[in-house]
PDB file of C-alpha atoms in Angstrom:
ATOM      1  CA  MET A   1      10.955  14.451 -14.509  1.00 51.00           C
ATOM      2  CA  ALA A   2      14.340  14.742 -16.080  1.00 56.00           C
ATOM      3  CA  SER A   3      16.521  14.781 -12.997  1.00 68.00           C
ATOM      4  CA  ALA A   4      16.349  15.230  -9.279  1.00 72.00           C
ATOM      5  CA  VAL A   5      18.397  18.434  -9.311  1.00 75.00           C
ATOM      6  CA  ASP A   6      17.755  21.825 -10.805  1.00 75.00           C
ATOM      7  CA  ALA A   7      20.212  23.917 -12.747  1.00 70.00           C
ATOM      8  CA  VAL A   8      22.362  24.902  -9.769  1.00 77.00           C
ATOM      9  CA  GLY A   9      22.602  21.361  -8.414  1.00 77.00           C
ATOM     10  CA  ASN A  10      20.124  21.557  -5.553  1.00 84.00           C
ATOM     11  CA  PRO A  11      17.784  18.608  -5.310  1.00 86.00           C
ATOM     12  CA  ILE A  12      14.213  19.655  -6.064  1.00 88.00           C
ATOM     13  CA  PRO A  13      11.917  18.581  -3.178  1.00 89.00           C
ATOM     14  CA  THR A  14       9.463  16.596  -5.283  1.00 90.00           C
ATOM     15  CA  SER A  15       7.414  13.819  -3.691  1.00 91.00           C
ATOM     16  CA  THR A  16       9.831  11.253  -5.131  1.00 92.00           C
ATOM     17  CA  VAL A  17      12.949  12.910  -3.703  1.00 92.00           C
ATOM     18  CA  LEU A  18      11.256  13.521  -0.358  1.00 93.00           C
ATOM     19  CA  THR A  19      10.009   9.943   0.078  1.00 93.00           C
ATOM     20  CA  ALA A  20      13.390   8.608  -0.996  1.00 93.00           C
ATOM     21  CA  SER A  21      15.100  10.604   1.746  1.00 92.00           C
ATOM     22  CA  ALA A  22      12.226  10.351   4.242  1.00 93.00           C
ATOM     23  CA  LYS A  23      14.182   8.119   6.605  1.00 92.00           C
ATOM     24  CA  ASN A  24      17.088  10.551   6.647  1.00 93.00           C
ATOM     25  CA  ILE A  25      14.746  13.499   7.208  1.00 93.00           C
ATOM     26  CA  GLY A  26      13.053  11.684  10.061  1.00 93.00           C
ATOM     27  CA  ILE A  27      16.349  11.111  11.800  1.00 93.00           C
ATOM     28  CA  ARG A  28      18.358  14.219  11.010  1.00 92.00           C
ATOM     29  CA  CYS A  29      15.641  16.904  11.027  1.00 92.00           C
ATOM     30  CA  MET A  30      13.610  15.519  13.920  1.00 94.00           C
ATOM     31  CA  PRO A  31      14.089  18.476  16.346  1.00 94.00           C
ATOM     32  CA  GLU A  32      12.961  21.039  13.777  1.00 94.00           C
ATOM     33  CA  ASN A  33       9.990  18.892  12.773  1.00 95.00           C
ATOM     34  CA  VAL A  34       8.893  18.368  16.363  1.00 95.00           C
ATOM     35  CA  GLU A  35       9.148  22.085  17.140  1.00 95.00           C
ATOM     36  CA  PHE A  36       7.096  22.972  14.083  1.00 96.00           C
ATOM     37  CA  LEU A  37       4.406  20.438  14.913  1.00 95.00           C
ATOM     38  CA  LYS A  38       4.230  21.635  18.526  1.00 95.00           C
ATOM     39  CA  CYS A  39       3.805  25.203  17.326  1.00 95.00           C
ATOM     40  CA  LYS A  40       1.058  24.105  14.936  1.00 94.00           C
ATOM     41  CA  LYS A  41      -0.726  22.204  17.664  1.00 94.00           C
ATOM     42  CA  LYS A  42      -0.704  25.272  19.866  1.00 93.00           C
ATOM     43  CA  ASP A  43      -2.023  27.593  17.140  1.00 91.00           C
ATOM     44  CA  PRO A  44      -2.905  26.431  13.616  1.00 91.00           C
ATOM     45  CA  ASN A  45      -2.556  29.969  12.256  1.00 92.00           C
ATOM     46  CA  PRO A  46       0.107  29.832   9.535  1.00 92.00           C
ATOM     47  CA  GLU A  47       1.363  33.325  10.277  1.00 91.00           C
ATOM     48  CA  LYS A  48       2.370  32.345  13.807  1.00 91.00           C
ATOM     49  CA  CYS A  49       4.615  29.426  12.801  1.00 92.00           C
ATOM     50  CA  LEU A  50       6.402  30.934   9.849  1.00 94.00           C
ATOM     51  CA  ASP A  51       9.810  31.068  11.541  1.00 94.00           C
ATOM     52  CA  LYS A  52       9.711  27.436  12.664  1.00 95.00           C
ATOM     53  CA  GLY A  53       8.550  26.505   9.184  1.00 95.00           C
ATOM     54  CA  LYS A  54      11.572  28.290   7.767  1.00 95.00           C
ATOM     55  CA  GLU A  55      13.792  26.238  10.067  1.00 95.00           C
ATOM     56  CA  VAL A  56      12.177  23.036   8.830  1.00 95.00           C
ATOM     57  CA  THR A  57      12.565  23.983   5.178  1.00 95.00           C
ATOM     58  CA  ARG A  58      16.162  25.039   5.703  1.00 94.00           C
ATOM     59  CA  CYS A  59      17.023  21.791   7.457  1.00 94.00           C
ATOM     60  CA  VAL A  60      15.363  19.571   4.875  1.00 94.00           C
ATOM     61  CA  LEU A  61      16.746  21.349   1.811  1.00 93.00           C
ATOM     62  CA  GLY A  62      20.222  21.376   3.322  1.00 93.00           C
ATOM     63  CA  LEU A  63      19.917  17.678   4.116  1.00 93.00           C
ATOM     64  CA  LEU A  64      18.820  16.892   0.569  1.00 92.00           C
ATOM     65  CA  LYS A  65      21.749  18.788  -0.866  1.00 91.00           C
ATOM     66  CA  ASP A  66      24.159  17.066   1.518  1.00 91.00           C
ATOM     67  CA  LEU A  67      22.782  13.616   0.653  1.00 91.00           C
ATOM     68  CA  HIS A  68      22.960  14.326  -3.037  1.00 90.00           C
ATOM     69  CA  GLN A  69      26.535  15.511  -2.804  1.00 90.00           C
ATOM     70  CA  ARG A  70      27.701  12.593  -0.700  1.00 90.00           C
ATOM     71  CA  CYS A  71      26.204   9.770  -2.784  1.00 89.00           C
ATOM     72  CA  THR A  72      25.066  11.192  -6.098  1.00 89.00           C
ATOM     73  CA  LYS A  73      24.777   8.006  -8.111  1.00 90.00           C
ATOM     74  CA  GLU A  74      22.974   5.917  -5.513  1.00 92.00           C
ATOM     75  CA  MET A  75      20.555   8.699  -4.708  1.00 91.00           C
ATOM     76  CA  ASP A  76      19.799   9.325  -8.378  1.00 91.00           C
ATOM     77  CA  GLU A  77      19.144   5.632  -8.917  1.00 92.00           C
ATOM     78  CA  TYR A  78      16.930   5.365  -5.858  1.00 93.00           C
ATOM     79  CA  VAL A  79      14.965   8.471  -6.845  1.00 92.00           C
ATOM     80  CA  GLY A  80      14.610   7.137 -10.389  1.00 92.00           C
ATOM     81  CA  CYS A  81      13.308   3.800  -9.124  1.00 93.00           C
ATOM     82  CA  MET A  82      10.869   5.595  -6.793  1.00 93.00           C
ATOM     83  CA  TYR A  83       9.661   7.730  -9.674  1.00 93.00           C
ATOM     84  CA  TYR A  84       9.077   4.644 -11.806  1.00 94.00           C
ATOM     85  CA  HIS A  85       7.184   2.812  -9.071  1.00 94.00           C
ATOM     86  CA  THR A  86       5.377   5.895  -7.663  1.00 91.00           C
ATOM     87  CA  ASN A  87       6.899   5.937  -4.186  1.00 92.00           C
ATOM     88  CA  GLU A  88       6.404   2.246  -3.466  1.00 93.00           C
ATOM     89  CA  PHE A  89       9.113   1.193  -1.033  1.00 94.00           C
ATOM     90  CA  ASP A  90       8.720  -2.538  -1.493  1.00 94.00           C
ATOM     91  CA  LEU A  91       9.534  -2.408  -5.210  1.00 94.00           C
ATOM     92  CA  CYS A  92      12.826  -0.568  -4.765  1.00 91.00           C
ATOM     93  CA  ARG A  93      14.561  -2.602  -2.074  1.00 94.00           C
ATOM     94  CA  LYS A  94      17.764  -3.083  -4.063  1.00 94.00           C
ATOM     95  CA  GLU A  95      18.278   0.605  -4.720  1.00 93.00           C
ATOM     96  CA  GLN A  96      17.261   1.414  -1.140  1.00 94.00           C
ATOM     97  CA  GLU A  97      19.924  -0.879   0.272  1.00 93.00           C
ATOM     98  CA  ALA A  98      22.589   0.542  -2.018  1.00 93.00           C
ATOM     99  CA  PHE A  99      21.577   4.061  -1.018  1.00 93.00           C
ATOM    100  CA  GLU A 100      21.574   3.315   2.703  1.00 92.00           C
ATOM    101  CA  LYS A 101      24.905   1.541   2.495  1.00 92.00           C
ATOM    102  CA  SER A 102      26.595   4.441   0.744  1.00 91.00           C
ATOM    103  CA  CYS A 103      24.933   7.166   2.865  1.00 87.00           C
ATOM    104  CA  PRO A 104      24.508   5.697   6.343  1.00 84.00           C
ATOM    105  CA  PHE A 105      22.412   7.547   8.927  1.00 80.00           C
ATOM    106  CA  LYS A 106      24.740   9.505  11.176  1.00 67.00           C
TER     107      LYS A 106
ATOM    108  CA  MET B   1     -32.697 -77.360 -42.770  1.00 66.00           C
ATOM    109  CA  THR B   2     -29.259 -76.284 -41.661  1.00 79.00           C
ATOM    110  CA  GLU B   3     -29.777 -77.247 -38.005  1.00 79.00           C
ATOM    111  CA  ALA B   4     -30.589 -80.763 -39.021  1.00 76.00           C
ATOM    112  CA  VAL B   5     -27.468 -80.759 -41.210  1.00 80.00           C
ATOM    113  CA  ILE B   6     -25.277 -79.573 -38.306  1.00 79.00           C
ATOM    114  CA  ARG B   7     -26.729 -81.534 -35.399  1.00 78.00           C
ATOM    115  CA  LYS B   8     -27.361 -84.668 -37.342  1.00 76.00           C
ATOM    116  CA  LYS B   9     -27.225 -87.913 -35.443  1.00 78.00           C
ATOM    117  CA  PRO B  10     -26.568 -90.870 -37.623  1.00 78.00           C
ATOM    118  CA  GLY B  11     -29.707 -92.933 -37.917  1.00 76.00           C
ATOM    119  CA  MET B  12     -32.245 -90.347 -36.762  1.00 78.00           C
ATOM    120  CA  ALA B  13     -35.695 -90.646 -38.151  1.00 78.00           C
ATOM    121  CA  SER B  14     -36.999 -87.075 -37.667  1.00 79.00           C
ATOM    122  CA  VAL B  15     -35.945 -83.652 -36.556  1.00 76.00           C
ATOM    123  CA  LYS B  16     -37.502 -84.301 -33.165  1.00 78.00           C
ATOM    124  CA  ASP B  17     -34.727 -86.825 -32.448  1.00 77.00           C
ATOM    125  CA  MET B  18     -31.936 -84.287 -32.750  1.00 79.00           C
ATOM    126  CA  PRO B  19     -29.565 -84.068 -29.806  1.00 79.00           C
ATOM    127  CA  ILE B  20     -30.387 -81.113 -27.556  1.00 80.00           C
ATOM    128  CA  LEU B  21     -28.111 -78.071 -27.886  1.00 80.00           C
ATOM    129  CA  GLN B  22     -28.399 -76.055 -24.686  1.00 85.00           C
ATOM    130  CA  ASP B  23     -26.377 -73.367 -23.074  1.00 89.00           C
ATOM    131  CA  GLY B  24     -25.642 -74.545 -19.617  1.00 88.00           C
ATOM    132  CA  PRO B  25     -23.107 -74.529 -16.852  1.00 89.00           C
ATOM    133  CA  PRO B  26     -19.797 -76.268 -17.264  1.00 89.00           C
ATOM    134  CA  PRO B  27     -19.441 -79.656 -15.694  1.00 88.00           C
ATOM    135  CA  GLY B  28     -19.103 -79.267 -11.948  1.00 91.00           C
ATOM    136  CA  GLY B  29     -20.984 -76.010 -11.937  1.00 90.00           C
ATOM    137  CA  PHE B  30     -19.747 -72.458 -11.839  1.00 92.00           C
ATOM    138  CA  PRO B  31     -17.329 -71.324  -9.147  1.00 93.00           C
ATOM    139  CA  PRO B  32     -19.036 -69.505  -6.228  1.00 92.00           C
ATOM    140  CA  VAL B  33     -19.616 -65.710  -6.610  1.00 93.00           C
ATOM    141  CA  ARG B  34     -18.861 -63.465  -3.634  1.00 94.00           C
ATOM    142  CA  TYR B  35     -21.727 -61.078  -3.027  1.00 94.00           C
ATOM    143  CA  ALA B  36     -21.128 -60.247   0.657  1.00 94.00           C
ATOM    144  CA  ARG B  37     -19.985 -56.703   1.673  1.00 94.00           C
ATOM    145  CA  ARG B  38     -16.352 -56.375   2.594  1.00 92.00           C
ATOM    146  CA  ILE B  39     -15.704 -52.708   3.492  1.00 92.00           C
ATOM    147  CA  PRO B  40     -12.337 -52.586   5.310  1.00 91.00           C
ATOM    148  CA  ASN B  41     -12.264 -50.910   8.690  1.00 89.00           C
ATOM    149  CA  LYS B  42      -8.669 -49.618   8.578  1.00 91.00           C
ATOM    150  CA  GLY B  43      -7.447 -46.030   7.934  1.00 91.00           C
ATOM    151  CA  PRO B  44      -7.370 -42.918  10.131  1.00 93.00           C
ATOM    152  CA  SER B  45      -9.753 -42.711  13.025  1.00 94.00           C
ATOM    153  CA  ALA B  46     -12.159 -39.822  13.543  1.00 95.00           C
ATOM    154  CA  MET B  47      -9.893 -38.168  16.106  1.00 96.00           C
ATOM    155  CA  ALA B  48      -6.945 -38.446  13.713  1.00 96.00           C
ATOM    156  CA  ILE B  49      -8.896 -36.790  10.899  1.00 97.00           C
ATOM    157  CA  PHE B  50     -10.108 -34.055  13.199  1.00 98.00           C
ATOM    158  CA  LEU B  51      -6.606 -33.367  14.502  1.00 98.00           C
ATOM    159  CA  ALA B  52      -5.186 -33.271  10.972  1.00 97.00           C
ATOM    160  CA  ALA B  53      -7.834 -30.776   9.853  1.00 98.00           C
ATOM    161  CA  PHE B  54      -7.361 -28.676  12.965  1.00 98.00           C
ATOM    162  CA  GLY B  55      -3.605 -28.777  12.460  1.00 98.00           C
ATOM    163  CA  ALA B  56      -3.870 -27.641   8.846  1.00 98.00           C
ATOM    164  CA  PHE B  57      -6.244 -24.846   9.863  1.00 98.00           C
ATOM    165  CA  SER B  58      -3.995 -23.606  12.653  1.00 98.00           C
ATOM    166  CA  TYR B  59      -0.952 -23.670  10.402  1.00 98.00           C
ATOM    167  CA  GLY B  60      -2.869 -21.661   7.817  1.00 98.00           C
ATOM    168  CA  MET B  61      -3.995 -19.099  10.393  1.00 98.00           C
ATOM    169  CA  TYR B  62      -0.448 -18.825  11.684  1.00 98.00           C
ATOM    170  CA  GLN B  63       0.747 -18.048   8.160  1.00 98.00           C
ATOM    171  CA  VAL B  64      -2.039 -15.455   7.876  1.00 98.00           C
ATOM    172  CA  GLY B  65      -0.779 -13.815  11.047  1.00 98.00           C
ATOM    173  CA  GLN B  66       2.798 -13.769   9.804  1.00 98.00           C
ATOM    174  CA  GLY B  67       1.698 -12.261   6.503  1.00 98.00           C
ATOM    175  CA  ASN B  68      -0.278  -9.592   8.332  1.00 98.00           C
ATOM    176  CA  LYS B  69       2.792  -8.753  10.371  1.00 98.00           C
ATOM    177  CA  ILE B  70       4.812  -8.244   7.212  1.00 97.00           C
ATOM    178  CA  ARG B  71       2.081  -6.133   5.605  1.00 97.00           C
ATOM    179  CA  ARG B  72       1.759  -4.021   8.733  1.00 97.00           C
ATOM    180  CA  ALA B  73       5.495  -3.392   8.718  1.00 97.00           C
ATOM    181  CA  LEU B  74       5.286  -2.229   5.080  1.00 96.00           C
ATOM    182  CA  LYS B  75       2.395   0.093   5.885  1.00 96.00           C
ATOM    183  CA  GLU B  76       4.264   1.425   8.907  1.00 96.00           C
ATOM    184  CA  GLU B  77       7.223   2.225   6.700  1.00 95.00           C
ATOM    185  CA  LYS B  78       4.983   4.179   4.332  1.00 95.00           C
ATOM    186  CA  TYR B  79       3.302   6.062   7.171  1.00 96.00           C
ATOM    187  CA  ALA B  80       6.635   6.857   8.833  1.00 95.00           C
ATOM    188  CA  ALA B  81       7.892   8.341   5.568  1.00 95.00           C
ATOM    189  CA  ARG B  82       4.755  10.474   5.306  1.00 95.00           C
ATOM    190  CA  ARG B  83       5.119  11.620   8.930  1.00 94.00           C
ATOM    191  CA  ALA B  84       8.717  12.623   8.261  1.00 94.00           C
ATOM    192  CA  ILE B  85       7.964  14.825   5.245  1.00 94.00           C
ATOM    193  CA  LEU B  86       4.723  16.336   6.556  1.00 95.00           C
ATOM    194  CA  PRO B  87       6.341  19.376   8.227  1.00 95.00           C
ATOM    195  CA  VAL B  88       8.252  20.434   5.085  1.00 95.00           C
ATOM    196  CA  LEU B  89       5.148  20.323   2.960  1.00 95.00           C
ATOM    197  CA  GLN B  90       3.087  22.159   5.570  1.00 95.00           C
ATOM    198  CA  ALA B  91       5.763  24.820   5.966  1.00 95.00           C
ATOM    199  CA  GLU B  92       5.885  25.411   2.197  1.00 95.00           C
ATOM    200  CA  GLU B  93       2.106  25.636   2.031  1.00 94.00           C
ATOM    201  CA  ASP B  94       2.094  28.064   4.968  1.00 95.00           C
ATOM    202  CA  GLU B  95       4.467  30.392   3.162  1.00 95.00           C
ATOM    203  CA  ARG B  96       2.322  30.326   0.048  1.00 94.00           C
ATOM    204  CA  PHE B  97      -0.854  30.846   2.058  1.00 93.00           C
ATOM    205  CA  VAL B  98       0.494  33.812   3.989  1.00 94.00           C
ATOM    206  CA  LYS B  99       1.514  35.515   0.742  1.00 94.00           C
ATOM    207  CA  GLU B 100      -1.911  34.963  -0.808  1.00 91.00           C
ATOM    208  CA  TRP B 101      -3.688  35.992   2.389  1.00 90.00           C
ATOM    209  CA  LYS B 102      -1.865  39.291   2.513  1.00 91.00           C
ATOM    210  CA  LYS B 103      -2.911  40.004  -1.085  1.00 91.00           C
ATOM    211  CA  TYR B 104      -6.482  39.112  -0.218  1.00 88.00           C
ATOM    212  CA  LEU B 105      -6.492  41.385   2.843  1.00 89.00           C
ATOM    213  CA  GLU B 106      -5.340  44.302   0.693  1.00 90.00           C
ATOM    214  CA  TYR B 107      -8.106  43.556  -1.786  1.00 89.00           C
ATOM    215  CA  GLU B 108     -10.644  43.389   1.030  1.00 88.00           C
ATOM    216  CA  ALA B 109      -9.454  46.702   2.471  1.00 88.00           C
ATOM    217  CA  GLU B 110      -9.764  48.286  -0.962  1.00 88.00           C
ATOM    218  CA  VAL B 111     -13.282  46.945  -1.525  1.00 87.00           C
ATOM    219  CA  MET B 112     -14.633  47.786   1.934  1.00 85.00           C
ATOM    220  CA  LYS B 113     -12.850  51.090   2.439  1.00 83.00           C
ATOM    221  CA  ASP B 114     -16.089  53.075   2.422  1.00 84.00           C
ATOM    222  CA  VAL B 115     -17.985  50.815   4.800  1.00 82.00           C
ATOM    223  CA  PRO B 116     -17.964  52.327   8.297  1.00 82.00           C
ATOM    224  CA  GLY B 117     -16.818  50.126  11.161  1.00 78.00           C
ATOM    225  CA  TRP B 118     -15.440  47.295   9.004  1.00 78.00           C
ATOM    226  CA  LYS B 119     -12.412  45.532  10.397  1.00 79.00           C
ATOM    227  CA  VAL B 120     -10.361  44.069   7.560  1.00 74.00           C
ATOM    228  CA  GLY B 121      -9.570  40.368   7.950  1.00 71.00           C
ATOM    229  CA  GLU B 122     -11.763  40.085  11.045  1.00 72.00           C
ATOM    230  CA  SER B 123     -12.601  36.526  11.946  1.00 70.00           C
ATOM    231  CA  VAL B 124     -16.261  35.662  11.412  1.00 74.00           C
ATOM    232  CA  TYR B 125     -16.115  33.117  14.252  1.00 79.00           C
ATOM    233  CA  ASN B 126     -16.378  33.817  17.971  1.00 80.00           C
ATOM    234  CA  SER B 127     -14.266  30.937  19.291  1.00 82.00           C
ATOM    235  CA  GLY B 128     -11.019  32.861  19.145  1.00 81.00           C
ATOM    236  CA  LYS B 129      -9.203  30.061  17.305  1.00 86.00           C
ATOM    237  CA  TRP B 130      -7.869  30.541  13.812  1.00 88.00           C
ATOM    238  CA  MET B 131     -10.005  28.866  11.153  1.00 86.00           C
ATOM    239  CA  PRO B 132      -8.938  28.400   7.538  1.00 86.00           C
ATOM    240  CA  PRO B 133     -10.852  30.621   5.085  1.00 83.00           C
ATOM    241  CA  ALA B 134     -14.074  28.938   3.954  1.00 79.00           C
ATOM    242  CA  THR B 135     -14.295  30.147   0.385  1.00 73.00           C
ATOM    243  CA  GLY B 136     -15.197  26.710  -0.967  1.00 73.00           C
ATOM    244  CA  GLU B 137     -12.245  26.884  -3.380  1.00 73.00           C
ATOM    245  CA  LEU B 138      -8.909  25.410  -2.415  1.00 70.00           C
ATOM    246  CA  ARG B 139      -6.602  27.006  -4.980  1.00 73.00           C
ATOM    247  CA  PRO B 140      -8.459  29.578  -7.134  1.00 73.00           C
ATOM    248  CA  ASP B 141      -5.397  30.202  -9.314  1.00 79.00           C
ATOM    249  CA  VAL B 142      -5.200  26.513 -10.155  1.00 78.00           C
ATOM    250  CA  TRP B 143      -8.877  26.269 -11.036  1.00 69.00           C
TER     251      TRP B 143
END
């Protein structure tokens, strides 16, 4: 992995980037997530929940882009540390604190 | 010969008259030797030892509990992160699946177009719920 962003500047939703911003996703995209999961519970057919899935994807990708724009350096460092330690939270506490201080949960 | 030279008494007539050389006790005898047991009876009592062991054990178990609390918090953090990103991943997979399923339904319609009474994409189950396709292969393009 060379960088967390593709050519245009959007963060690529790899496992590293997603786990690094998992706390933010859990807080900021909670309504969309809950709606999608409720729809899935009602009917596991993928064709029936495509619109809610689109909402979820839109919310998460927008959130990733917003996070990356607001604190580029801290997020890149945190994602790099996560990539090195394969998504192990306990080994990246320093970068996690720096990231959460610069991009606080709203 | 040499003993007689060493232990000579002036005026002795034969070797049998030599003064006796014996290894014996010093004058006044040896000092008395203590051979009685003297195991002291001081030190911690049985109750004290038991309480100390029990105290060490309880302290150790308390530390075990604290450590488990910390480990559980770490695991909870990992699971919470996975719960948060689950919907994105499922939504992406749903999109991919629907695209592939549509292609497969077209292929099925093409193959079975001459079979009378064949409903394309009909579920083989009678429960009415949607079941994922049981082809035995998860991602044929990847394999």
